[in-house]
Amino acid sequence: MEVFTAIACLFGITAVLSFVNDRYLRLQPDIGLLLLAGLTTVALRMLELLVPSGAVDQLYHFTQTFNLNDTLLKGVLCFMLFRGSVNVRWASLREQRWLVMSLAFPGTVLACLVTGGLVYVGFSLFGVTVTLAQALLFGALIAATDPVAALAILSKIGLPRPLETVVDGESLLNDGVAVVLFTIFAAMVIGGESPSWSGAGAIFVREVLGGAVLGVVGWLLIHFLMLRANTYHTNLLVSLGAVACIYAAAQQLHVSGPIATVIAGLLCGNITGPQLSDGTKAPLRTFWTGLDDMLNSLLFVFVGFHVVLINPLAGVTPGVPAVVAIAAVLLARALTVSAIVGGLNAAGIIRADCFGMTKLLTWGGLRGGLSVALAVSLPDSAWKPLILNMTFAVVVFSIVVQGLTIQRMFTKDQLAGLLRS
């Protein structure tokens, strides 16, 4: 299938499913589109058993037309991260800086290591063959929470501003950390390398600090051009072009593209944006919101197709990888959050309800497109299908099950008492 035809089909299918969800299901768009895409694929598979038509094969070839790694990591994620970070205010982030930074940096590393360890132990109990490096690789790609899905769903329960800042800030910053960890463990699994602690630390510092510096440089360019442009049209092109170029430069320089994009977005939202005229600021905000909603919708429809089309694993009891992966991710997240919140509480840095914060950030720590893209980007191998099965299971469980139930777990009064100034 030609790329343009595939894109047209994806837009058309997404529009129809979005209408069905909006008109009949009325679920949060991420949840509704993922469910409808998965159910559509299941229905086609059942129909194929009764009336063979090749429809499932056509859908499979359709999904293979896109390289999800290139499409998401290089064509979609940069715009979604930029739009999300633009809305984060300095004042709120500064108030919650210790909690946000602790969750995003050491928290992501700890969650990766604990998840990988639990997966390795869990699979050994069920006789599933996996190396520790492969388990840690899964821990790395699943460690990052999804900023788009998390805020879209959690905003429905009426998060107070401090909690919204924590969720948003962590989700935006931990993407870059997860990609760096993924790079380190992928080198171990794919290339058979055994990097030293110093080597792994050097990669981490280069990716994180290099991404931050690139983000500042990119923002300076955006700031200079946008404040001197005379029309909304020019400012729109500057913002789009700069975000794409920042991410492309990060790929070439081997630094973290997500961190570069987030830093540029934070600076634009807090320094450049307030200086723009109302006639430019309002339509820019409308455009970026619409672009973010559209890309997110396309992404979750595509993920819905992939989840059902993935083939079952040979020689593995059905459901075991999914159950082990989901349990490991949730337990690792709970242990990580409770350790960080409890530690900051004990040090007197924050005042929070440790149990309540752990419950909120664990059940509200949704996984999404970045994890899927990293898993799909792995080279074909005997162990890749296992990684894909685990990743899709965690993403679907977090978006559908956690997303549908999070509203029932907290009242507004409970949320207001979780984090005190």
mmCIF file of N, CA, C and O in Angstrom, residues 113-165:
data_model
loop_
_atom_site.group_PDB
_atom_site.id
_atom_site.type_symbol
_atom_site.label_atom_id
_atom_site.label_comp_id
_atom_site.label_asym_id
_atom_site.label_seq_id
_atom_site.Cartn_x
_atom_site.Cartn_y
_atom_site.Cartn_z
ATOM 1 N N LEU A 113 14.973 -0.606 37.027
ATOM 2 C CA LEU A 113 15.725 -1.717 37.620
ATOM 3 C C LEU A 113 14.809 -2.681 38.373
ATOM 4 O O LEU A 113 14.952 -3.905 38.257
ATOM 5 N N VAL A 114 13.855 -2.136 39.132
ATOM 6 C CA VAL A 114 12.945 -2.997 39.900
ATOM 7 C C VAL A 114 12.026 -3.778 38.963
ATOM 8 O O VAL A 114 11.797 -4.976 39.155
ATOM 9 N N THR A 115 11.504 -3.108 37.930
ATOM 10 C CA THR A 115 10.643 -3.803 36.967
ATOM 11 C C THR A 115 11.390 -4.936 36.288
ATOM 12 O O THR A 115 10.874 -6.062 36.172
ATOM 13 N N GLY A 116 12.599 -4.645 35.825
ATOM 14 C CA GLY A 116 13.397 -5.685 35.172
ATOM 15 C C GLY A 116 13.673 -6.854 36.096
ATOM 16 O O GLY A 116 13.563 -8.020 35.688
ATOM 17 N N GLY A 117 14.014 -6.569 37.355
ATOM 18 C CA GLY A 117 14.269 -7.644 38.311
ATOM 19 C C GLY A 117 13.045 -8.484 38.587
ATOM 20 O O GLY A 117 13.117 -9.721 38.645
ATOM 21 N N LEU A 118 11.883 -7.837 38.742
ATOM 22 C CA LEU A 118 10.646 -8.581 39.002
ATOM 23 C C LEU A 118 10.242 -9.434 37.797
ATOM 24 O O LEU A 118 9.762 -10.564 37.960
ATOM 25 N N VAL A 119 10.416 -8.906 36.596
ATOM 26 C CA VAL A 119 10.097 -9.678 35.390
ATOM 27 C C VAL A 119 11.002 -10.901 35.290
ATOM 28 O O VAL A 119 10.546 -12.018 34.973
ATOM 29 N N TYR A 120 12.280 -10.711 35.559
ATOM 30 C CA TYR A 120 13.234 -11.827 35.485
ATOM 31 C C TYR A 120 12.861 -12.929 36.480
ATOM 32 O O TYR A 120 12.829 -14.119 36.133
ATOM 33 N N VAL A 121 12.553 -12.539 37.719
ATOM 34 C CA VAL A 121 12.170 -13.521 38.740
ATOM 35 C C VAL A 121 10.825 -14.159 38.400
ATOM 36 O O VAL A 121 10.646 -15.383 38.509
ATOM 37 N N GLY A 122 9.854 -13.340 37.961
ATOM 38 C CA GLY A 122 8.532 -13.861 37.639
ATOM 39 C C GLY A 122 8.563 -14.876 36.509
ATOM 40 O O GLY A 122 7.912 -15.933 36.587
ATOM 41 N N PHE A 123 9.336 -14.582 35.465
ATOM 42 C CA PHE A 123 9.423 -15.523 34.346
ATOM 43 C C PHE A 123 10.133 -16.812 34.737
ATOM 44 O O PHE A 123 9.793 -17.892 34.233
ATOM 45 N N SER A 124 11.106 -16.714 35.627
ATOM 46 C CA SER A 124 11.805 -17.933 36.052
ATOM 47 C C SER A 124 10.858 -18.880 36.798
ATOM 48 O O SER A 124 10.990 -20.098 36.717
ATOM 49 N N LEU A 125 9.867 -18.300 37.493
ATOM 50 C CA LEU A 125 8.890 -19.125 38.212
ATOM 51 C C LEU A 125 7.969 -19.873 37.253
ATOM 52 O O LEU A 125 7.487 -20.965 37.575
ATOM 53 N N PHE A 126 7.711 -19.286 36.077
ATOM 54 C CA PHE A 126 6.825 -19.910 35.104
ATOM 55 C C PHE A 126 7.579 -20.625 33.990
ATOM 56 O O PHE A 126 6.972 -21.093 33.020
ATOM 57 N N GLY A 127 8.895 -20.712 34.099
ATOM 58 C CA GLY A 127 9.679 -21.433 33.109
ATOM 59 C C GLY A 127 9.823 -20.719 31.786
ATOM 60 O O GLY A 127 10.108 -21.364 30.762
ATOM 61 N N VAL A 128 9.648 -19.407 31.767
ATOM 62 C CA VAL A 128 9.815 -18.631 30.537
ATOM 63 C C VAL A 128 11.262 -18.162 30.466
ATOM 64 O O VAL A 128 11.780 -17.549 31.415
ATOM 65 N N THR A 129 11.912 -18.435 29.346
ATOM 66 C CA THR A 129 13.322 -18.102 29.208
ATOM 67 C C THR A 129 13.507 -16.628 28.858
ATOM 68 O O THR A 129 13.001 -16.149 27.850
ATOM 69 N N VAL A 130 14.244 -15.925 29.705
ATOM 70 C CA VAL A 130 14.578 -14.521 29.446
ATOM 71 C C VAL A 130 15.840 -14.200 30.227
ATOM 72 O O VAL A 130 16.047 -14.689 31.343
ATOM 73 N N THR A 131 16.733 -13.432 29.619
ATOM 74 C CA THR A 131 17.953 -13.044 30.318
ATOM 75 C C THR A 131 17.683 -11.799 31.163
ATOM 76 O O THR A 131 16.700 -11.073 30.941
ATOM 77 N N LEU A 132 18.565 -11.545 32.120
ATOM 78 C CA LEU A 132 18.402 -10.363 32.970
ATOM 79 C C LEU A 132 18.498 -9.087 32.138
ATOM 80 O O LEU A 132 17.756 -8.121 32.372
ATOM 81 N N ALA A 133 19.400 -9.074 31.141
ATOM 82 C CA ALA A 133 19.552 -7.885 30.295
ATOM 83 C C ALA A 133 18.273 -7.613 29.504
ATOM 84 O O ALA A 133 17.867 -6.459 29.339
ATOM 85 N N GLN A 134 17.631 -8.677 29.008
ATOM 86 C CA GLN A 134 16.373 -8.498 28.273
ATOM 87 C C GLN A 134 15.272 -7.986 29.193
ATOM 88 O O GLN A 134 14.462 -7.141 28.801
ATOM 89 N N ALA A 135 15.226 -8.497 30.422
ATOM 90 C CA ALA A 135 14.234 -8.029 31.390
ATOM 91 C C ALA A 135 14.458 -6.557 31.731
ATOM 92 O O ALA A 135 13.501 -5.781 31.851
ATOM 93 N N LEU A 136 15.711 -6.156 31.882
ATOM 94 C CA LEU A 136 16.024 -4.754 32.165
ATOM 95 C C LEU A 136 15.716 -3.861 30.968
ATOM 96 O O LEU A 136 15.332 -2.694 31.134
ATOM 97 N N LEU A 137 15.886 -4.400 29.763
ATOM 98 C CA LEU A 137 15.526 -3.647 28.557
ATOM 99 C C LEU A 137 14.031 -3.352 28.550
ATOM 100 O O LEU A 137 13.609 -2.217 28.242
ATOM 101 N N PHE A 138 13.213 -4.342 28.914
ATOM 102 C CA PHE A 138 11.778 -4.100 29.034
ATOM 103 C C PHE A 138 11.500 -3.076 30.131
ATOM 104 O O PHE A 138 10.665 -2.182 29.970
ATOM 105 N N GLY A 139 12.210 -3.196 31.262
ATOM 106 C CA GLY A 139 12.034 -2.232 32.335
ATOM 107 C C GLY A 139 12.322 -0.810 31.895
ATOM 108 O O GLY A 139 11.649 0.132 32.326
ATOM 109 N N ALA A 140 13.302 -0.635 31.014
ATOM 110 C CA ALA A 140 13.659 0.694 30.523
ATOM 111 C C ALA A 140 12.586 1.270 29.617
ATOM 112 O O ALA A 140 12.179 2.430 29.752
ATOM 113 N N LEU A 141 12.095 0.468 28.670
ATOM 114 C CA LEU A 141 11.146 1.015 27.696
ATOM 115 C C LEU A 141 9.757 1.246 28.290
ATOM 116 O O LEU A 141 8.964 2.029 27.746
ATOM 117 N N ILE A 142 9.468 0.583 29.410
ATOM 118 C CA ILE A 142 8.142 0.732 30.022
ATOM 119 C C ILE A 142 8.182 1.697 31.207
ATOM 120 O O ILE A 142 7.143 1.974 31.831
ATOM 121 N N ALA A 143 9.361 2.226 31.536
ATOM 122 C CA ALA A 143 9.512 3.045 32.749
ATOM 123 C C ALA A 143 8.837 4.400 32.634
ATOM 124 O O ALA A 143 8.397 4.966 33.636
ATOM 125 N N ALA A 144 8.777 4.958 31.428
ATOM 126 C CA ALA A 144 8.254 6.319 31.264
ATOM 127 C C ALA A 144 6.732 6.328 31.254
ATOM 128 O O ALA A 144 6.097 5.544 30.559
ATOM 129 N N THR A 145 6.149 7.229 32.047
ATOM 130 C CA THR A 145 4.697 7.430 31.994
ATOM 131 C C THR A 145 4.358 8.343 30.832
ATOM 132 O O THR A 145 5.168 9.170 30.422
ATOM 133 N N ASP A 146 3.153 8.197 30.303
ATOM 134 C CA ASP A 146 2.746 8.932 29.105
ATOM 135 C C ASP A 146 2.119 10.267 29.510
ATOM 136 O O ASP A 146 1.075 10.283 30.169
ATOM 137 N N PRO A 147 2.716 11.406 29.119
ATOM 138 C CA PRO A 147 2.184 12.701 29.547
ATOM 139 C C PRO A 147 0.829 13.020 28.948
ATOM 140 O O PRO A 147 -0.022 13.625 29.597
ATOM 141 N N VAL A 148 0.616 12.624 27.702
ATOM 142 C CA VAL A 148 -0.638 12.957 27.019
ATOM 143 C C VAL A 148 -1.798 12.175 27.616
ATOM 144 O O VAL A 148 -2.821 12.727 28.018
ATOM 145 N N ALA A 149 -1.633 10.840 27.708
ATOM 146 C CA ALA A 149 -2.709 10.001 28.233
ATOM 147 C C ALA A 149 -2.979 10.300 29.701
ATOM 148 O O ALA A 149 -4.136 10.401 30.132
ATOM 149 N N ALA A 150 -1.905 10.470 30.490
ATOM 150 C CA ALA A 150 -2.076 10.690 31.924
ATOM 151 C C ALA A 150 -2.858 11.963 32.213
ATOM 152 O O ALA A 150 -3.817 11.962 32.985
ATOM 153 N N LEU A 151 -2.463 13.077 31.587
ATOM 154 C CA LEU A 151 -3.145 14.342 31.861
ATOM 155 C C LEU A 151 -4.554 14.369 31.288
ATOM 156 O O LEU A 151 -5.472 14.927 31.887
ATOM 157 N N ALA A 152 -4.732 13.750 30.110
ATOM 158 C CA ALA A 152 -6.063 13.751 29.500
ATOM 159 C C ALA A 152 -7.062 13.017 30.375
ATOM 160 O O ALA A 152 -8.217 13.430 30.518
ATOM 161 N N ILE A 153 -6.629 11.920 30.993
ATOM 162 C CA ILE A 153 -7.525 11.113 31.817
ATOM 163 C C ILE A 153 -7.617 11.649 33.241
ATOM 164 O O ILE A 153 -8.702 11.802 33.796
ATOM 165 N N LEU A 154 -6.471 11.993 33.827
ATOM 166 C CA LEU A 154 -6.479 12.451 35.219
ATOM 167 C C LEU A 154 -7.128 13.820 35.378
ATOM 168 O O LEU A 154 -7.653 14.143 36.442
ATOM 169 N N SER A 155 -7.120 14.637 34.329
ATOM 170 C CA SER A 155 -7.762 15.951 34.425
ATOM 171 C C SER A 155 -9.269 15.818 34.639
ATOM 172 O O SER A 155 -9.908 16.724 35.178
ATOM 173 N N LYS A 156 -9.825 14.684 34.242
ATOM 174 C CA LYS A 156 -11.267 14.463 34.386
ATOM 175 C C LYS A 156 -11.674 14.287 35.856
ATOM 176 O O LYS A 156 -12.840 14.474 36.199
ATOM 177 N N ILE A 157 -10.718 13.916 36.721
ATOM 178 C CA ILE A 157 -11.080 13.727 38.126
ATOM 179 C C ILE A 157 -10.839 14.996 38.941
ATOM 180 O O ILE A 157 -11.003 14.998 40.155
ATOM 181 N N GLY A 158 -10.441 16.072 38.268
ATOM 182 C CA GLY A 158 -10.294 17.355 38.949
ATOM 183 C C GLY A 158 -9.056 17.459 39.810
ATOM 184 O O GLY A 158 -9.133 17.791 40.996
ATOM 185 N N LEU A 159 -7.874 17.183 39.223
ATOM 186 C CA LEU A 159 -6.635 17.278 39.978
ATOM 187 C C LEU A 159 -6.372 18.715 40.418
ATOM 188 O O LEU A 159 -6.472 19.641 39.616
ATOM 189 N N PRO A 160 -6.020 18.926 41.675
ATOM 190 C CA PRO A 160 -5.565 20.256 42.094
ATOM 191 C C PRO A 160 -4.302 20.644 41.331
ATOM 192 O O PRO A 160 -3.558 19.766 40.864
ATOM 193 N N ARG A 161 -4.029 21.931 41.221
ATOM 194 C CA ARG A 161 -2.888 22.403 40.446
ATOM 195 C C ARG A 161 -1.558 21.779 40.868
ATOM 196 O O ARG A 161 -0.776 21.359 40.001
ATOM 197 N N PRO A 162 -1.233 21.643 42.169
ATOM 198 C CA PRO A 162 0.048 21.029 42.534
ATOM 199 C C PRO A 162 0.190 19.591 42.037
ATOM 200 O O PRO A 162 1.250 19.200 41.538
ATOM 201 N N LEU A 163 -0.900 18.798 42.137
ATOM 202 C CA LEU A 163 -0.838 17.415 41.666
ATOM 203 C C LEU A 163 -0.732 17.359 40.146
ATOM 204 O O LEU A 163 -0.027 16.510 39.589
ATOM 205 N N GLU A 164 -1.426 18.250 39.466
ATOM 206 C CA GLU A 164 -1.342 18.290 38.002
ATOM 207 C C GLU A 164 0.082 18.611 37.564
ATOM 208 O O GLU A 164 0.590 18.045 36.597
ATOM 209 N N THR A 165 0.735 19.522 38.288
ATOM 210 C CA THR A 165 2.119 19.867 37.972
ATOM 211 C C THR A 165 3.038 18.673 38.162
ATOM 212 O O THR A 165 3.941 18.425 37.351
#
